[in-house]
mmCIF file of C-alpha atoms in Angstrom:
data_model
loop_
_atom_site.group_PDB
_atom_site.id
_atom_site.type_symbol
_atom_site.label_atom_id
_atom_site.label_comp_id
_atom_site.label_asym_id
_atom_site.label_seq_id
_atom_site.Cartn_x
_atom_site.Cartn_y
_atom_site.Cartn_z
ATOM 1 C CA MET A 1 117.223 111.134 86.132
ATOM 2 C CA LEU A 2 116.985 111.499 89.918
ATOM 3 C CA GLU A 3 119.082 114.659 89.765
ATOM 4 C CA LEU A 4 116.858 116.101 87.037
ATOM 5 C CA ALA A 5 113.686 115.144 88.948
ATOM 6 C CA ALA A 6 114.981 116.942 92.050
ATOM 7 C CA LEU A 7 115.827 120.002 89.954
ATOM 8 C CA LEU A 8 112.339 120.066 88.421
ATOM 9 C CA ALA A 9 110.780 119.903 91.884
ATOM 10 C CA ARG A 10 112.879 122.903 92.920
ATOM 11 C CA ALA A 11 111.682 124.740 89.808
ATOM 12 C CA GLU A 12 108.054 124.179 90.813
ATOM 13 C CA ARG A 13 108.751 125.694 94.214
ATOM 14 C CA TYR A 14 110.531 128.613 92.533
ATOM 15 C CA VAL A 15 107.251 129.677 90.917
ATOM 16 C CA GLY A 16 105.382 129.531 94.227
ATOM 17 C CA LEU A 17 104.017 126.016 94.691
ATOM 18 C CA GLN A 18 105.508 124.100 97.609
ATOM 19 C CA GLY A 19 105.295 120.762 95.826
ATOM 20 C CA GLY A 20 107.042 117.604 96.906
ATOM 21 C CA GLY A 21 108.444 116.162 93.691
ATOM 22 C CA MET A 22 106.448 112.945 93.274
ATOM 23 C CA ASP A 23 105.171 113.830 89.787
ATOM 24 C CA GLN A 24 108.616 114.689 88.503
ATOM 25 C CA ALA A 25 110.177 111.491 89.840
ATOM 26 C CA ALA A 26 107.364 109.335 88.461
ATOM 27 C CA SER A 27 107.543 110.958 85.032
ATOM 28 C CA LEU A 28 111.296 110.529 84.684
ATOM 29 C CA CYS A 29 111.995 107.304 86.570
ATOM 30 C CA GLY A 30 109.107 105.073 85.513
ATOM 31 C CA ALA A 31 109.836 101.424 84.783
ATOM 32 C CA LYS A 32 107.585 99.384 82.487
ATOM 33 C CA GLY A 33 105.724 96.692 84.399
ATOM 34 C CA HIS A 34 106.390 98.361 87.736
ATOM 35 C CA ALA A 35 104.941 100.773 90.246
ATOM 36 C CA LEU A 36 107.344 103.119 92.012
ATOM 37 C CA ARG A 37 107.939 103.626 95.688
ATOM 38 C CA ILE A 38 109.330 107.155 95.933
ATOM 39 C CA ASP A 39 111.230 108.344 99.000
ATOM 40 C CA PHE A 40 112.601 111.806 99.636
ATOM 41 C CA ARG A 41 115.512 113.521 101.382
ATOM 42 C CA PRO A 42 117.354 112.209 99.493
ATOM 43 C CA LEU A 43 115.188 111.341 96.508
ATOM 44 C CA ARG A 44 115.116 107.589 95.932
ATOM 45 C CA VAL A 45 113.021 105.415 93.618
ATOM 46 C CA THR A 46 112.294 101.709 94.111
ATOM 47 C CA PRO A 47 110.515 99.878 91.251
ATOM 48 C CA VAL A 48 108.030 97.258 92.464
ATOM 49 C CA PRO A 49 106.587 94.724 89.962
ATOM 50 C CA VAL A 50 102.863 95.069 89.249
ATOM 51 C CA PRO A 51 101.209 91.625 89.263
ATOM 52 C CA GLU A 52 99.803 90.288 86.019
ATOM 53 C CA GLY A 53 96.065 90.845 85.874
ATOM 54 C CA TRP A 54 95.964 94.010 87.993
ATOM 55 C CA ARG A 55 94.392 96.991 86.243
ATOM 56 C CA TRP A 56 94.239 100.667 87.159
ATOM 57 C CA VAL A 57 91.195 102.603 85.962
ATOM 58 C CA VAL A 58 91.761 106.366 85.883
ATOM 59 C CA ALA A 59 88.683 108.603 85.999
ATOM 60 C CA SER A 60 88.681 112.372 85.732
ATOM 61 C CA SER A 61 86.440 114.348 88.088
ATOM 62 C CA LEU A 62 86.057 116.852 85.203
ATOM 63 C CA ALA A 63 87.394 119.609 87.451
ATOM 64 C CA ARG A 64 90.917 120.866 86.832
ATOM 65 C CA ALA A 65 93.102 121.144 89.919
ATOM 66 C CA LYS A 66 95.046 124.283 89.044
ATOM 67 C CA LYS A 67 97.975 124.216 91.422
ATOM 68 C CA ALA A 68 99.373 127.285 89.703
ATOM 69 C CA GLY A 69 95.983 128.923 90.281
ATOM 70 C CA ALA A 70 93.123 128.473 92.734
ATOM 71 C CA ALA A 71 94.372 125.185 94.180
ATOM 72 C CA GLY A 72 97.815 126.565 94.936
ATOM 73 C CA GLU A 73 96.880 128.439 98.108
ATOM 74 C CA PRO A 74 95.136 125.558 99.937
ATOM 75 C CA TYR A 75 97.893 123.188 98.753
ATOM 76 C CA ASN A 76 100.597 125.414 100.237
ATOM 77 C CA GLU A 77 98.506 125.903 103.366
ATOM 78 C CA ARG A 78 98.469 122.174 104.036
ATOM 79 C CA ARG A 79 102.202 121.941 103.463
ATOM 80 C CA ALA A 80 102.695 124.679 106.068
ATOM 81 C CA GLN A 81 100.273 123.026 108.507
ATOM 82 C CA CYS A 82 102.147 119.724 108.273
ATOM 83 C CA ALA A 83 105.466 121.446 108.909
ATOM 84 C CA GLU A 84 104.010 123.285 111.900
ATOM 85 C CA ALA A 85 102.568 120.095 113.379
ATOM 86 C CA LEU A 86 105.917 118.328 113.093
ATOM 87 C CA GLU A 87 107.751 121.287 114.642
ATOM 88 C CA ARG A 88 105.310 121.554 117.559
ATOM 89 C CA LEU A 89 105.878 117.893 118.335
ATOM 90 C CA GLY A 90 109.638 118.344 118.297
ATOM 91 C CA ARG A 91 110.181 115.741 115.582
ATOM 92 C CA ALA A 92 113.134 116.015 113.222
ATOM 93 C CA SER A 93 111.416 114.425 110.215
ATOM 94 C CA TRP A 94 108.308 112.562 109.075
ATOM 95 C CA LEU A 95 110.461 109.503 108.463
ATOM 96 C CA GLU A 96 111.207 109.351 112.178
ATOM 97 C CA VAL A 97 107.465 109.116 112.812
ATOM 98 C CA VAL A 98 106.561 106.747 109.983
ATOM 99 C CA VAL A 99 109.183 104.061 110.667
ATOM 100 C CA ALA A 100 108.682 103.983 114.449
ATOM 101 C CA ASP A 101 107.729 100.593 115.874
ATOM 102 C CA GLU A 102 104.067 99.973 116.690
ATOM 103 C CA ALA A 103 104.269 100.978 120.351
ATOM 104 C CA GLU A 104 106.255 104.138 119.688
ATOM 105 C CA PHE A 105 104.016 105.110 116.765
ATOM 106 C CA ALA A 106 100.914 104.732 118.935
ATOM 107 C CA SER A 107 102.575 106.886 121.600
ATOM 108 C CA ILE A 108 103.491 109.575 119.071
ATOM 109 C CA VAL A 109 99.957 109.672 117.668
ATOM 110 C CA ALA A 110 98.406 109.821 121.145
ATOM 111 C CA GLY A 111 100.730 112.668 122.104
ATOM 112 C CA ALA A 112 99.895 114.533 118.907
ATOM 113 C CA ARG A 113 96.179 114.237 119.595
ATOM 114 C CA ARG A 114 96.617 115.675 123.086
ATOM 115 C CA SER A 115 98.887 118.555 122.146
ATOM 116 C CA LEU A 116 97.888 119.736 118.672
ATOM 117 C CA PRO A 117 94.881 121.896 117.798
ATOM 118 C CA PRO A 118 92.185 120.040 115.812
ATOM 119 C CA THR A 119 93.231 121.034 112.293
ATOM 120 C CA LEU A 120 96.919 120.371 112.858
ATOM 121 C CA TRP A 121 96.027 117.055 114.521
ATOM 122 C CA ARG A 122 94.104 115.927 111.452
ATOM 123 C CA ARG A 123 96.909 116.975 109.104
ATOM 124 C CA PHE A 124 99.445 115.158 111.283
ATOM 125 C CA ARG A 125 97.336 112.006 111.430
ATOM 126 C CA HIS A 126 96.973 111.924 107.653
ATOM 127 C CA VAL A 127 100.680 112.219 106.891
ATOM 128 C CA ALA A 128 101.730 109.816 109.648
ATOM 129 C CA THR A 129 99.262 107.094 108.696
ATOM 130 C CA GLU A 130 99.714 107.622 104.958
ATOM 131 C CA GLY A 131 103.431 107.052 105.283
ATOM 132 C CA ARG A 132 102.819 103.737 107.004
ATOM 133 C CA ARG A 133 100.242 102.812 104.354
ATOM 134 C CA VAL A 134 102.921 103.271 101.681
ATOM 135 C CA ILE A 135 105.134 100.727 103.426
ATOM 136 C CA GLU A 136 102.221 98.303 103.792
ATOM 137 C CA ALA A 137 101.152 98.851 100.172
ATOM 138 C CA GLU A 138 104.606 97.978 98.858
ATOM 139 C CA ALA A 139 104.503 94.741 100.851
ATOM 140 C CA ALA A 140 100.998 93.935 99.559
ATOM 141 C CA LEU A 141 102.109 94.583 95.991
ATOM 142 C CA ARG A 142 105.117 92.302 96.338
ATOM 143 C CA ARG A 143 103.002 89.441 97.669
ATOM 144 C CA GLU A 144 100.314 90.131 95.011
ATOM 145 C CA ASP A 145 97.612 90.730 97.629
ATOM 146 C CA MET A 146 95.037 92.832 95.810
ATOM 147 C CA ALA A 147 92.520 92.794 98.664
ATOM 148 C CA ALA A 148 95.044 94.233 101.116
ATOM 149 C CA PHE A 149 96.248 96.819 98.593
ATOM 150 C CA GLY A 150 92.669 97.864 97.850
ATOM 151 C CA THR A 151 91.873 98.235 101.542
ATOM 152 C CA LEU A 152 94.874 100.538 101.904
ATOM 153 C CA MET A 153 93.681 102.622 98.953
ATOM 154 C CA ASN A 154 90.252 103.016 100.547
ATOM 155 C CA ALA A 155 91.791 104.047 103.861
ATOM 156 C CA SER A 156 94.002 106.513 102.030
ATOM 157 C CA HIS A 157 91.038 108.143 100.330
ATOM 158 C CA ALA A 158 89.122 108.419 103.600
ATOM 159 C CA SER A 159 92.141 110.077 105.194
ATOM 160 C CA LEU A 160 92.613 112.469 102.269
ATOM 161 C CA ARG A 161 88.927 113.360 102.518
ATOM 162 C CA ASP A 162 88.469 113.615 106.277
ATOM 163 C CA ASP A 163 91.892 114.513 107.695
ATOM 164 C CA PHE A 164 93.628 116.304 104.846
ATOM 165 C CA GLY A 165 90.513 117.903 103.366
ATOM 166 C CA VAL A 166 91.536 117.716 99.712
ATOM 167 C CA SER A 167 88.806 115.557 98.179
ATOM 168 C CA THR A 168 85.688 116.815 96.408
ATOM 169 C CA GLU A 169 82.144 115.528 96.043
ATOM 170 C CA ALA A 170 82.938 114.387 92.492
ATOM 171 C CA LEU A 171 86.035 112.463 93.557
ATOM 172 C CA ASP A 172 84.118 110.841 96.411
ATOM 173 C CA GLU A 173 81.390 109.836 93.965
ATOM 174 C CA ILE A 174 83.881 108.260 91.549
ATOM 175 C CA VAL A 175 85.361 106.218 94.394
ATOM 176 C CA GLU A 176 81.922 105.078 95.544
ATOM 177 C CA VAL A 177 80.798 104.065 92.049
ATOM 178 C CA ALA A 178 84.041 102.189 91.337
ATOM 179 C CA LEU A 179 83.835 100.226 94.585
ATOM 180 C CA ASP A 180 80.176 99.384 93.984
ATOM 181 C CA ALA A 181 81.148 98.056 90.548
ATOM 182 C CA GLY A 182 83.726 95.649 91.928
ATOM 183 C CA ALA A 183 86.961 97.603 92.285
ATOM 184 C CA ALA A 184 89.220 96.302 95.054
ATOM 185 C CA GLY A 185 90.109 99.845 96.088
ATOM 186 C CA ALA A 186 89.914 103.443 94.920
ATOM 187 C CA ARG A 187 91.266 106.825 95.933
ATOM 188 C CA LEU A 188 91.831 110.285 94.581
ATOM 189 C CA THR A 189 95.232 110.702 92.998
ATOM 190 C CA GLY A 190 97.526 113.683 92.977
ATOM 191 C CA ALA A 191 96.998 116.741 95.135
ATOM 192 C CA GLY A 192 93.198 116.637 95.195
ATOM 193 C CA PHE A 193 90.937 119.695 94.830
ATOM 194 C CA GLY A 194 89.824 118.160 91.515
ATOM 195 C CA GLY A 195 91.799 116.077 89.076
ATOM 196 C CA CYS A 196 91.406 112.308 88.950
ATOM 197 C CA ALA A 197 90.656 109.238 91.013
ATOM 198 C CA ILE A 198 92.156 105.811 90.381
ATOM 199 C CA ALA A 199 90.570 102.414 90.976
ATOM 200 C CA LEU A 200 92.266 99.029 91.233
ATOM 201 C CA CYS A 201 90.523 95.941 89.856
ATOM 202 C CA ARG A 202 91.083 92.616 88.160
ATOM 203 C CA ALA A 203 91.477 92.746 84.402
ATOM 204 C CA SER A 204 88.192 90.884 84.116
ATOM 205 C CA ARG A 205 86.369 93.638 86.035
ATOM 206 C CA ALA A 206 87.898 96.704 84.390
ATOM 207 C CA GLU A 207 85.153 97.113 81.805
ATOM 208 C CA ASP A 208 82.465 96.681 84.479
ATOM 209 C CA VAL A 209 84.028 99.458 86.533
ATOM 210 C CA MET A 210 84.311 101.735 83.511
ATOM 211 C CA ALA A 211 80.741 100.988 82.409
ATOM 212 C CA ALA A 212 79.424 101.871 85.854
ATOM 213 C CA LEU A 213 81.357 105.148 85.837
ATOM 214 C CA ARG A 214 80.079 106.021 82.369
ATOM 215 C CA GLU A 215 76.488 105.347 83.434
ATOM 216 C CA ARG A 216 76.417 106.702 86.973
ATOM 217 C CA PHE A 217 79.022 109.483 86.966
ATOM 218 C CA TYR A 218 79.610 110.701 83.418
ATOM 219 C CA ALA A 219 76.222 110.249 81.711
ATOM 220 C CA PRO A 220 74.466 112.724 84.049
ATOM 221 C CA ARG A 221 77.252 115.175 83.189
ATOM 222 C CA GLY A 222 76.849 114.878 79.425
ATOM 223 C CA GLY A 223 79.043 111.861 78.707
ATOM 224 C CA VAL A 224 82.791 111.465 78.498
ATOM 225 C CA GLY A 225 85.521 110.718 76.005
ATOM 226 C CA ASP A 226 88.412 108.301 76.324
ATOM 227 C CA ALA A 227 90.683 111.072 77.604
ATOM 228 C CA ALA A 228 88.700 111.276 80.847
ATOM 229 C CA LEU A 229 88.254 107.546 81.571
ATOM 230 C CA PHE A 230 90.839 104.933 80.671
ATOM 231 C CA VAL A 231 92.923 102.004 81.883
ATOM 232 C CA ALA A 232 96.441 103.128 82.684
ATOM 233 C CA SER A 233 99.498 101.206 81.527
ATOM 234 C CA THR A 234 102.904 101.110 83.166
ATOM 235 C CA SER A 235 105.739 102.544 81.110
ATOM 236 C CA ASP A 236 109.330 103.614 81.236
ATOM 237 C CA GLY A 237 110.021 107.215 82.170
ATOM 238 C CA ALA A 238 110.450 110.097 79.778
ATOM 239 C CA THR A 239 113.480 109.928 77.504
ATOM 240 C CA VAL A 240 115.112 112.009 74.796
ATOM 241 C CA THR A 241 115.524 110.242 71.449
ATOM 242 C CA CYS A 242 117.340 111.418 68.343
#
């Protein structure tokens, strides 16, 4: 499955989108009852149990993020900006930055701020801090700390909005409504420029979060069907059956 996921990621790049392969790995390597930590170069997948009682509310922004269309150019632009920032700093890989100890990481970030132009600095800061948030999120998930995980989701969304520049007003509104309704955390999901946001909450609060989204986000836009707002379930990856 990992080999096929890597091949599918290469196929996406073949048609012009410089994607990273997360979607392909998640679709093929899913494990029921688990979230996935996905690492690259080489591609690796680590299933992490999702605590009982955690729920993930998925809400569409009602805007399609067409990575094979209008969203493709800004997506590829950010990929190129990240690569340029890393090259200017003389770093061999993002992993080298992300796993640095606290003192070294602070030094790297300070050096990046001094030497990179503003846009490249923001792109660098997003990727560097997001990578560390992934590590922290896995730890929070394993110790069943929803508050910590939610805080990381909120920080991730702020970084995607302010440093990476891929959020939209609709996605920001979904996040705000979900948090007001009692979600522990919320962020856009996927590449941004439209698509969906996801909110984490207790099972007992899921309907409250969905009701608030129906009333405050979807009702002014003409309502919504179940395909645009739902509670996600973990599942095994795609398989072929005969």
